[in-house]
mmCIF file of C-alpha atoms in Angstrom:
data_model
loop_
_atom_site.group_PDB
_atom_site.id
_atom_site.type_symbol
_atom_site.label_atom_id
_atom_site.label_comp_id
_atom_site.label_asym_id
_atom_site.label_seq_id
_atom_site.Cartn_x
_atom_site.Cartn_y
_atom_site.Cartn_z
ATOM 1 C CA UNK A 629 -31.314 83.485 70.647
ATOM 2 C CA UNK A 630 -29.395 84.698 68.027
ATOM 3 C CA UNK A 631 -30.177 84.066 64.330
ATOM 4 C CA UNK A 632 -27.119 82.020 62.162
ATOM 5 C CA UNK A 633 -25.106 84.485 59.990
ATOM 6 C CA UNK A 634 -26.635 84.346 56.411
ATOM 7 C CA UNK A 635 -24.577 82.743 53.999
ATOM 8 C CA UNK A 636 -22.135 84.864 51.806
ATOM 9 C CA UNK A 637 -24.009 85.881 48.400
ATOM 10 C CA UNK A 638 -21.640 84.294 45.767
ATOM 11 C CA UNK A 639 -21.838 81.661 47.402
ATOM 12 C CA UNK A 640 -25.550 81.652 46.991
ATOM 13 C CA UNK A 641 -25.341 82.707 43.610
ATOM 14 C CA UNK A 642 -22.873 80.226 43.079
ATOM 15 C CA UNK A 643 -24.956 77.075 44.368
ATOM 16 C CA UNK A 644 -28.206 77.966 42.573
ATOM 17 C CA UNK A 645 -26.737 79.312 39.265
ATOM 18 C CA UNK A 646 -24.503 75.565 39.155
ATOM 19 C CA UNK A 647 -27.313 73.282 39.988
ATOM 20 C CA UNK A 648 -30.184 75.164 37.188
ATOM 21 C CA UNK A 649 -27.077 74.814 34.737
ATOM 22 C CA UNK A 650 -26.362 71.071 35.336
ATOM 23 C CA UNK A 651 -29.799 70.372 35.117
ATOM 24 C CA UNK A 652 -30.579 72.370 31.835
ATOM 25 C CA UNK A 653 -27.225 71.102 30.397
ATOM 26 C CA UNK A 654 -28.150 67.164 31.316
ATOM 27 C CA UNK A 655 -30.578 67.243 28.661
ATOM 28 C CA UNK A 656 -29.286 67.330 24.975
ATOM 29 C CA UNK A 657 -32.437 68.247 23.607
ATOM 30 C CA UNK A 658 -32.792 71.679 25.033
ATOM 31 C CA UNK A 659 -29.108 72.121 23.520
ATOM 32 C CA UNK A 660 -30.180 71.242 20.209
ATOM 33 C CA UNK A 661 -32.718 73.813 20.359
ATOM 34 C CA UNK A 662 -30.984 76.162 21.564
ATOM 35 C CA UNK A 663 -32.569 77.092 24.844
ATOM 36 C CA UNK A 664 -31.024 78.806 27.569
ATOM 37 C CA UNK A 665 -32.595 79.855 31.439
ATOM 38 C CA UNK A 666 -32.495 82.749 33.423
ATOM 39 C CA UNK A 667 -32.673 83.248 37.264
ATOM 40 C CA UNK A 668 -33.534 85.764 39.457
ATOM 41 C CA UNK A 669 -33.922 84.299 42.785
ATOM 42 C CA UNK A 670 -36.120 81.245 42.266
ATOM 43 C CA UNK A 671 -37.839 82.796 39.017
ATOM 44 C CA UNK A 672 -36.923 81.119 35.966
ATOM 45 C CA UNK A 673 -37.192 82.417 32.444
ATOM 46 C CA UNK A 674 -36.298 80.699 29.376
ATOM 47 C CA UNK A 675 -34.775 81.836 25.423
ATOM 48 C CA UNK A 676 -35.277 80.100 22.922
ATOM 49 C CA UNK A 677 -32.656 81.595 20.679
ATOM 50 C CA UNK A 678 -34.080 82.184 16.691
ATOM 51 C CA UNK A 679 -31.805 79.960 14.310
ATOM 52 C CA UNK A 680 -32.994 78.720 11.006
ATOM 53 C CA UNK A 681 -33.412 75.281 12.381
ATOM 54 C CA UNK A 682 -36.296 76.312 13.750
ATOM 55 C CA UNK A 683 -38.627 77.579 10.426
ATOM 56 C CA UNK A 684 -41.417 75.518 10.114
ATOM 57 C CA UNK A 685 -43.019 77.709 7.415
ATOM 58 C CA UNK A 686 -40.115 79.142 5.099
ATOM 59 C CA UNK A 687 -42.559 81.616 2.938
ATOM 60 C CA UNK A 688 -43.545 83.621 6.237
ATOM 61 C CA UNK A 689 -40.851 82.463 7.705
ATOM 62 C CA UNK A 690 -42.340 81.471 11.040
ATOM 63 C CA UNK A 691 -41.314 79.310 13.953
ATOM 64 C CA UNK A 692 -42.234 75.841 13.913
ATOM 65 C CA UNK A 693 -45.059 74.843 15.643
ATOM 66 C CA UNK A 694 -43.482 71.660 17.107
ATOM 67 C CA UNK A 695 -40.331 73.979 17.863
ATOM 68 C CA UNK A 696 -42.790 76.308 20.188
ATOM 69 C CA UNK A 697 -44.299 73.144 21.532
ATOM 70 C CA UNK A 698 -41.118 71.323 22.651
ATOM 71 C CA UNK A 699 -39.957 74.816 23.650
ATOM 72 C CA UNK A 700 -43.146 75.039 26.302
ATOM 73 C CA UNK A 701 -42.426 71.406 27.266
ATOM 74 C CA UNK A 702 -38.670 72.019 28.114
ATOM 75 C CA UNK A 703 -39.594 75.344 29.978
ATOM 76 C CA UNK A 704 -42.345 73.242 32.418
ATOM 77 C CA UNK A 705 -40.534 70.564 32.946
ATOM 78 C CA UNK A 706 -37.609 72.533 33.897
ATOM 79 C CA UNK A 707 -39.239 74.993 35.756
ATOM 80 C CA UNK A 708 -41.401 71.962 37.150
ATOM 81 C CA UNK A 709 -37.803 70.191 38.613
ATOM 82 C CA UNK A 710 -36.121 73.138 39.321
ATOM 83 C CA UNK A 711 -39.432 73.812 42.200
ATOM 84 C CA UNK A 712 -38.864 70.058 43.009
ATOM 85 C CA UNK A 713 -34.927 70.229 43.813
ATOM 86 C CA UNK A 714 -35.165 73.672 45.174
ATOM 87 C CA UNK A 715 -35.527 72.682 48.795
ATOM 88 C CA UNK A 716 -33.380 69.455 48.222
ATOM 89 C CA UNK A 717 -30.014 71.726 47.157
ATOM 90 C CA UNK A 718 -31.158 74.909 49.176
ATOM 91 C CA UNK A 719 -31.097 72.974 52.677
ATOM 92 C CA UNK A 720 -27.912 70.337 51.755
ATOM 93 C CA UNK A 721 -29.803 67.468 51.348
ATOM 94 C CA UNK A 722 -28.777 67.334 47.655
ATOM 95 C CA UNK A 723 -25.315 68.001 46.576
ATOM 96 C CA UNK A 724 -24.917 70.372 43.633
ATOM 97 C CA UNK A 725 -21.182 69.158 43.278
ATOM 98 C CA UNK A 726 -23.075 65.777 42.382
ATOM 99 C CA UNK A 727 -25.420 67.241 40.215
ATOM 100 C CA UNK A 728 -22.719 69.177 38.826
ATOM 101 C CA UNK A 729 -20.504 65.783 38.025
ATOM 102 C CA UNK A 730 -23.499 63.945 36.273
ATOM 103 C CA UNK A 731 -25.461 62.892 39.594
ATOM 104 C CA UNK A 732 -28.882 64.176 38.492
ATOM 105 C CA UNK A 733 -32.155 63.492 40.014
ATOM 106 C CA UNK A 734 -34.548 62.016 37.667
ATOM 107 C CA UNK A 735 -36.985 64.160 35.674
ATOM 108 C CA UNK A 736 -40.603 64.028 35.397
ATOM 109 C CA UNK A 737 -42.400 62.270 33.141
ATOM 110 C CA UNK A 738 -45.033 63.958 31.052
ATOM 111 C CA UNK A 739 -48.255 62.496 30.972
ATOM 112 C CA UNK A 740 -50.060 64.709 28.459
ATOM 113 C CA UNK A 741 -49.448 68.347 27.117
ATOM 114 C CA UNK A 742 -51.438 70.849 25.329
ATOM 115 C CA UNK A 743 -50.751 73.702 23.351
ATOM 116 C CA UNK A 744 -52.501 76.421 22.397
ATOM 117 C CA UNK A 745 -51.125 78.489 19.355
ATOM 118 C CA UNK A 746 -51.885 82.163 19.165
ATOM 119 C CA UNK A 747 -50.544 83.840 16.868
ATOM 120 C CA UNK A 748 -47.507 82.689 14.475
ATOM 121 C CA UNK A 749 -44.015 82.341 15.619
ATOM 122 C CA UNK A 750 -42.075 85.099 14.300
ATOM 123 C CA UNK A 751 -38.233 84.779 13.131
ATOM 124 C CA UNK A 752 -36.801 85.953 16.295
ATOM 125 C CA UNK A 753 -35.780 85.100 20.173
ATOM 126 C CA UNK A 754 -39.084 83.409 21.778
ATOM 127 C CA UNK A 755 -39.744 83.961 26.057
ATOM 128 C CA UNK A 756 -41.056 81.570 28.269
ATOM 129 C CA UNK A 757 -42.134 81.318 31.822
ATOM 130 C CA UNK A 758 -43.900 78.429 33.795
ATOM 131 C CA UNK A 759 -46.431 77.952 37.061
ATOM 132 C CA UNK A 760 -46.380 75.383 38.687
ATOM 133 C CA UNK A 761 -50.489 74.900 39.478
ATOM 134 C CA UNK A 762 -49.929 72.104 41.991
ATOM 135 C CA UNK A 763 -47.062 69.963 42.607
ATOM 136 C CA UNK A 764 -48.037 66.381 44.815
ATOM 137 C CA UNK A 765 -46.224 63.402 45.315
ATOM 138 C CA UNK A 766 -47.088 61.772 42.032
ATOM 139 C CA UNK A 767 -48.836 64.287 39.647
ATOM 140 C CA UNK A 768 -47.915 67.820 38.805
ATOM 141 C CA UNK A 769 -50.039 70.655 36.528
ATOM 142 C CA UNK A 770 -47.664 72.940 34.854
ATOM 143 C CA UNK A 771 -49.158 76.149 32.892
ATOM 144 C CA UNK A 772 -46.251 77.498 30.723
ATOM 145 C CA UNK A 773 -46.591 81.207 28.734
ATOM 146 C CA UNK A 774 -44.287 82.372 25.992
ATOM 147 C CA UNK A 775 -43.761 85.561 24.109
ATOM 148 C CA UNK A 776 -41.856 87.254 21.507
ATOM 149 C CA UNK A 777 -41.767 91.251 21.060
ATOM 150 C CA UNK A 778 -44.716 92.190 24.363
ATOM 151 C CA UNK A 779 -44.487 89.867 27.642
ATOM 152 C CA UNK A 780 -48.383 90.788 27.304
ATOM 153 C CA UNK A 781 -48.767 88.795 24.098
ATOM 154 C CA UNK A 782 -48.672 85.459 24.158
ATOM 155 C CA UNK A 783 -47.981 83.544 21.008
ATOM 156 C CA UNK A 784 -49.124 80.223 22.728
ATOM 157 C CA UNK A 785 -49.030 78.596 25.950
ATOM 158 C CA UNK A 786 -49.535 75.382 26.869
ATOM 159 C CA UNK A 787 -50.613 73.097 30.185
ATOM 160 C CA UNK A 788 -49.461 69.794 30.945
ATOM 161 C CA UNK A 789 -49.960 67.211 33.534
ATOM 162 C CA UNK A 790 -46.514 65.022 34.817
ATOM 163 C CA UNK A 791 -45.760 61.964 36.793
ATOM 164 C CA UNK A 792 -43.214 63.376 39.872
ATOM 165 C CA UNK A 793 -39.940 60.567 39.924
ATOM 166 C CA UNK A 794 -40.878 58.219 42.718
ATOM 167 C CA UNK A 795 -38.246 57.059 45.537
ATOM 168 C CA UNK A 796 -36.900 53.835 44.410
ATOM 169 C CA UNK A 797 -37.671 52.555 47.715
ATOM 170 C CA UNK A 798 -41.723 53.605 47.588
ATOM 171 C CA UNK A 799 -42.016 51.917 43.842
ATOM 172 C CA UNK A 800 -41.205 48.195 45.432
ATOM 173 C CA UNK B 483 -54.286 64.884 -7.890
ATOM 174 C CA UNK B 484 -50.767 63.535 -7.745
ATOM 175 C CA UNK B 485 -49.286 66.643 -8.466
ATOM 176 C CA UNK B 486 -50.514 68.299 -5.268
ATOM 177 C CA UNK B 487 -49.595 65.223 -3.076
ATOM 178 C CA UNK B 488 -45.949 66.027 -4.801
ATOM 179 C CA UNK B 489 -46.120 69.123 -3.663
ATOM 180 C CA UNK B 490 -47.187 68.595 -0.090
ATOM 181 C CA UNK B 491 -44.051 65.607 0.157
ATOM 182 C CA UNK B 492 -41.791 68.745 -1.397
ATOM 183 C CA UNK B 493 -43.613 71.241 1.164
ATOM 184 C CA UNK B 494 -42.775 69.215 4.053
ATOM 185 C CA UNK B 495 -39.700 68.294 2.900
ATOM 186 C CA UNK B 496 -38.692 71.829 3.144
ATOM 187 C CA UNK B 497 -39.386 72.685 6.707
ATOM 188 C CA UNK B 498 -36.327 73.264 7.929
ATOM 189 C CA UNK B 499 -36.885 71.760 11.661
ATOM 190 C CA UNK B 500 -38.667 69.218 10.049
ATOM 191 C CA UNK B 501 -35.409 68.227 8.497
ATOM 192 C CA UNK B 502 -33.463 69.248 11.168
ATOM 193 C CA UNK B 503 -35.511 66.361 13.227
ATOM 194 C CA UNK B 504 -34.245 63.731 10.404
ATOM 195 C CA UNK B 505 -37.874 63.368 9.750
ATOM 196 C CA UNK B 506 -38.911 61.560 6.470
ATOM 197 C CA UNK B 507 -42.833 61.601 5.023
ATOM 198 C CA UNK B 508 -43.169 57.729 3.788
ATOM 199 C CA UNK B 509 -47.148 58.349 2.943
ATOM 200 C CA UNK B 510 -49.199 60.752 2.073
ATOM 201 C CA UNK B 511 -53.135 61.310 0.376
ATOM 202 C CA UNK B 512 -56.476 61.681 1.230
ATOM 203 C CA UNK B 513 -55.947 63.512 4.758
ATOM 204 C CA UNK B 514 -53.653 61.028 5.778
ATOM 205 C CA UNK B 515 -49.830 60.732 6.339
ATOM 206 C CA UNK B 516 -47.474 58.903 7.650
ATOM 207 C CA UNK B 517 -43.739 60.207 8.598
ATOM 208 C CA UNK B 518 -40.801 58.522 10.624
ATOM 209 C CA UNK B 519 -38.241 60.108 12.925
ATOM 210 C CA UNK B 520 -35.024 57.554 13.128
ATOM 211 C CA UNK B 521 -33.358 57.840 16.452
ATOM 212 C CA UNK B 522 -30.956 60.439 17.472
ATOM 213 C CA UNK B 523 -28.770 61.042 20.506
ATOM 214 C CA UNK B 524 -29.263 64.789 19.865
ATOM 215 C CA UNK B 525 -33.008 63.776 21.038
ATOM 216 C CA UNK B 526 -32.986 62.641 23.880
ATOM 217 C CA UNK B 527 -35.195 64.392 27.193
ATOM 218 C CA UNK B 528 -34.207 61.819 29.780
ATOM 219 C CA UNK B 529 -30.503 61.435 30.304
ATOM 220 C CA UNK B 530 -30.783 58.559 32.852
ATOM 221 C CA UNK B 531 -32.760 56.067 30.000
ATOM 222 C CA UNK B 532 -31.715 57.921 26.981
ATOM 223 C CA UNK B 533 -35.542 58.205 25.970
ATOM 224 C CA UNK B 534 -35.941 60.884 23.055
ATOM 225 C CA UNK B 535 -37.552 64.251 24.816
ATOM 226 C CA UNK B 536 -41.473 64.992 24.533
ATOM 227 C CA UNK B 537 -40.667 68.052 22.621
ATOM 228 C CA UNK B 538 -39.575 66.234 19.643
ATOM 229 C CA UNK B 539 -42.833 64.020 19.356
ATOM 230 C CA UNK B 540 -44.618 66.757 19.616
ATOM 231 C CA UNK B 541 -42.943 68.229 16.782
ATOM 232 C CA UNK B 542 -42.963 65.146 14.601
ATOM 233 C CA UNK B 543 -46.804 64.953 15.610
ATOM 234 C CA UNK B 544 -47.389 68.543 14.713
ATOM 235 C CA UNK B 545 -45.633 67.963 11.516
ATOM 236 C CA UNK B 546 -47.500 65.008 10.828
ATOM 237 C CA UNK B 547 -51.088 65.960 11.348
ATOM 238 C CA UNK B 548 -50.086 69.604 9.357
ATOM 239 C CA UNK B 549 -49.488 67.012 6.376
ATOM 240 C CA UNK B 550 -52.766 65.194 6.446
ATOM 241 C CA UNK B 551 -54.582 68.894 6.369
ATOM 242 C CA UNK B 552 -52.454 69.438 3.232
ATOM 243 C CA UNK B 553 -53.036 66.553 1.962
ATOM 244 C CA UNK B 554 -56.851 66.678 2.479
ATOM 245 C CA UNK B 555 -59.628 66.591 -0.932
ATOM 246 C CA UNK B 556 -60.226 69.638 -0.207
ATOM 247 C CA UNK B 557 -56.954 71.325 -1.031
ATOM 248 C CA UNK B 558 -55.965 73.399 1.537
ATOM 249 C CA UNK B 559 -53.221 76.145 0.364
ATOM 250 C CA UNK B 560 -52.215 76.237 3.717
ATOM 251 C CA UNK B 561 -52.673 75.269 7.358
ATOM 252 C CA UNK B 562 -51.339 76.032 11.146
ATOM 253 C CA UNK B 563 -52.147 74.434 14.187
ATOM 254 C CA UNK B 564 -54.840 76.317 16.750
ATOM 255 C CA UNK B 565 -54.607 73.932 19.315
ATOM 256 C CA UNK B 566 -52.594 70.067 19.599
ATOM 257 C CA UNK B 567 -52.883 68.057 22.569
ATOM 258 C CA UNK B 568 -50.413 64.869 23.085
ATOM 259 C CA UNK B 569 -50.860 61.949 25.186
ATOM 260 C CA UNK B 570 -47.775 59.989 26.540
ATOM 261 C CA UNK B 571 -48.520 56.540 26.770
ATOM 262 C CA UNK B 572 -44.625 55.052 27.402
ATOM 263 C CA UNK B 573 -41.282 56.128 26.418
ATOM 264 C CA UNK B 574 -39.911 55.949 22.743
ATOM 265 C CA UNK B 575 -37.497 52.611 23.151
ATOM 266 C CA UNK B 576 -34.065 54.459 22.906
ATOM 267 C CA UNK B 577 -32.220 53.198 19.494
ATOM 268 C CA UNK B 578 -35.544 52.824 17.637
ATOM 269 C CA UNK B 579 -37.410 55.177 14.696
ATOM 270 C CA UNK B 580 -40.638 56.238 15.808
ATOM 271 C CA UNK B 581 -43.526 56.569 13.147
ATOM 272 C CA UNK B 582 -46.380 58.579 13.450
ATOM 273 C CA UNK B 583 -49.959 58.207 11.440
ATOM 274 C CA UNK B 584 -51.902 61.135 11.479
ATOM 275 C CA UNK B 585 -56.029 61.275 9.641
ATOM 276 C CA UNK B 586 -57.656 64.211 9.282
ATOM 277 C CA UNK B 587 -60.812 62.968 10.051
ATOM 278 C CA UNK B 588 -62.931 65.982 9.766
ATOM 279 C CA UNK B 589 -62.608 69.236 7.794
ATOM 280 C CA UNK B 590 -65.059 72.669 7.759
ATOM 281 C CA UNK B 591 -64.477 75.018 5.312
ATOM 282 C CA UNK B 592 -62.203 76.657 8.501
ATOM 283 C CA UNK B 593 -61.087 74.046 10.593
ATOM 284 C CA UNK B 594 -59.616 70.516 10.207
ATOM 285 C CA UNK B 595 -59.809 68.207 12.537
ATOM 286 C CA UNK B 596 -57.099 66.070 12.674
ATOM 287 C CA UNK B 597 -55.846 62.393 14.750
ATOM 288 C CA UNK B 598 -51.974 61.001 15.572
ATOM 289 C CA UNK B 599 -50.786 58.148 16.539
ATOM 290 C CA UNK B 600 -47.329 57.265 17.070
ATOM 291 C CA UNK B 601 -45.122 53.888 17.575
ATOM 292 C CA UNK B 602 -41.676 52.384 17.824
ATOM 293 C CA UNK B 603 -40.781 49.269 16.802
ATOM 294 C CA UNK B 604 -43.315 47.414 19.049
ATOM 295 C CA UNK B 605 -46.350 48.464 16.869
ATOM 296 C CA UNK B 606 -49.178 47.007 19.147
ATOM 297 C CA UNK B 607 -48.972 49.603 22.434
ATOM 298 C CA UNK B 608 -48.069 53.022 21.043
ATOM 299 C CA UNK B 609 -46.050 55.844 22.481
ATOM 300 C CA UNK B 610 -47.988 58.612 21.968
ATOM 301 C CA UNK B 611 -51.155 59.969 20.690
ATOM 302 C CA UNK B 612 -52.387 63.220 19.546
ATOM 303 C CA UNK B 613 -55.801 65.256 18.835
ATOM 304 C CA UNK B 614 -55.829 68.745 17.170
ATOM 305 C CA UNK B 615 -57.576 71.524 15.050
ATOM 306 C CA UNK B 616 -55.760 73.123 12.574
ATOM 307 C CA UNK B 617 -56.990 76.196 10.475
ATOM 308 C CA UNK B 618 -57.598 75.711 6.768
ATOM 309 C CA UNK B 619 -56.955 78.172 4.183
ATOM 310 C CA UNK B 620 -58.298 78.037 0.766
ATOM 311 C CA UNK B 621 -57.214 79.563 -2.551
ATOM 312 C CA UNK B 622 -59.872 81.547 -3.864
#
C-alpha cells in the first residue's frame, strides 16, 4: 500500500488562497470597509485597514463603534464559512473555479451578535481572529477577538449565534 | 434645551462613518432618536438576495442608541458603548431605507441603558432589535 503523491504546493496555495478571496470579495460590504484576510494554512486573520471613514468620535479620534462591530461580524462569518467550505473545496466536491466565476455557496445568516467594547478604537489598522465554538447542521456559535497595537489586548470581541444555509432539497 | 438637542443632531452629523453609512437623524429629545439609513448597493452582506450586511445595522443601531444617551435630561457630555447586543429578526428588504428607534430607557449617574428597534418599509414585523449599556460622562 502505497500512499498517493501529495499534491504540488502552489497548487495548494493556489486553490485555498482563490476560494478565501472569492468569498471575501463576493461581499461588497467588507470592501467598503476596507477589510482584507490572511491565511496561514486554515488560520484566518483579518485587517481592517484605518481610513477616516471609519471615525466615529472625531475629537479623540476613535474608531466607530458600529465600524468595530460590523468588523467582528464580517471576521465570524467569514471565518464561520470559510470552516464550512473547507472540506467542500479541499476534497473536490466544490469547485473553486465556480466560486471563483460568481458560483458562491450561500452565507450564514446571523441570528444575534454581541459585542463587547473594551477599550476605544484607536486611529489605526484593527486585528481580528474568530473560533468557531460549535458548528451543527443548522446553528453555529462564533467567538471573534480583535486587537490593535498587543494581540494580548483586546479592544472588544464579540459572540454570535448563525443559522448554517440549508440544502435546498432538506428545506421542502 | 433646544440648543443641546442642536448640538447632538450637529454631533452626529459629524461622525464620519455615520455619514459615510448615508445615515440621517430625523428625531431626536428626551433619550430618544430616531435615524434612517436609505439603501445602498455598497451595503449589502448577502450577494445571492442583495440583503444589506449585519455590520451596517449594527452600526446604524450603535449610532442610534449613542444619540438617545446624548440626547438624555441628564446631559451627558459624552457617551461610548460597553456592551450592544443585536437581534436579527429577517432581512432588510433590498431597495428599502431602514429606520431605527432607539429609548434610553434607564440612566445611572454611569451607565445608560438604552433600547433599538429597527424596520423597513413593512413597519409591523421589524428587522432587527437591539439592547445595550453605554457609559455616561458628565461635565462637572
Amino acid at each position: 500500500m502505497s500512499r498517493p503523491r501529495p499534491e504540488p504546493v502552489q497548487v495548494i496555495k493556489q486553490r485555498r488562497d482563490a476560494a478565501l478571496s472569492a468569498l471575501v470579495e463576493s461581499v461588497p460590504y467588507i470592501g467598503f470597509l476596507g477589510i482584507t484576510f490572511e491565511r496561514r494554512g486554515d488560520e484566518v486573520t483579518s485587517t481592517m485597514h484605518f481610513h477616516d471613514n471609519l471615525i466615529g468620535n472625531p475629537l479623540l479620534p476613535a474608531v466607530h463603534g458600529g465600524a468595530t462591530a460590523a468588523f467582528l461580524e464580517v471576521t465570524a462569518v467569514i471565518t464561520l464559512q470559510w470552516f464550512h467550505l473547507w472540506p467542500q473545496f479541499e476534497s473536490g466536491a466544490l469547485d473553486v473555479e465556480a466560486m471563483t466565476s460568481g458560483q458562491m455557496p450561500r452565507l450564514p445568516k446571523t441570528i444575534d451578535f454581541t459585542v463587547d467594547y473594551l477599550r476605544s478604537g484607536l486611529p489605526r489598522d484593527s486585528y481580528a481572529r474568530a473560533t468557531v465554538n460549535r458548528s451543527g447542521r443548522r446553528y453555529a456559535s462564533v467567538q471573534v477577538e480583535a486587537w490593535q497595537d498587543h494581540k494580548d489586548k483586546l479592544f472588544a470581541q464579540a459572540t454570535g449565534h448563525f443559522l448554517m444555509p440549508q440544502d435546498r432539497a432538506s428545506e421542502s | 434645551m433646544a440648543d443641546k438637542t442642536q448640538l447632538a443632531r450637529q454631533f452626529i452629523e459629524a461622525i464620519p462613518h455615520s455619514r459615510a453609512l448615508g445615515m440621517e437623524l430625523t428625531e431626536i429629545g428626551d433619550g430618544r432618536a430616531v435615524i434612517v439609513m436609505p439603501y445602498d448597493k455598497k451595503l449589502i452582506g448577502d450577494p445571492d438576495t442583495g440583503v444589506i450586511h449585519g455590520g451596517a445595522v449594527s452600526a446604524l443601531m450603535d449610532t442610534c442608541c449613542g444619540a438617545a444617551v446624548m440626547s438624555h435630561p441628564s446631559a451627558p457630555s459624552s457617551t461610548a458603548t460597553i456592551d450592544l447586543r443585536i437581534d436579527y429578526m429577517r432581512g432588510a428588504t433590498p431597495g428599502q431605507t431602514i429606520r431605527t428607534t432607539a429609548t434610553c430607557h434607564h440612566v445611572t449617574r454611569n451607565v445608560a441603558f438604552v433600547r433599538a428597534i429597527a424596520t423597513d418599509d413593512e413597519t409591523e414585523t421589524p428587522v432587527a432589535t437591539a439592547s445595550g449599556a453605554f457609559t455616561v460622562e458628565i461635565k462637572r
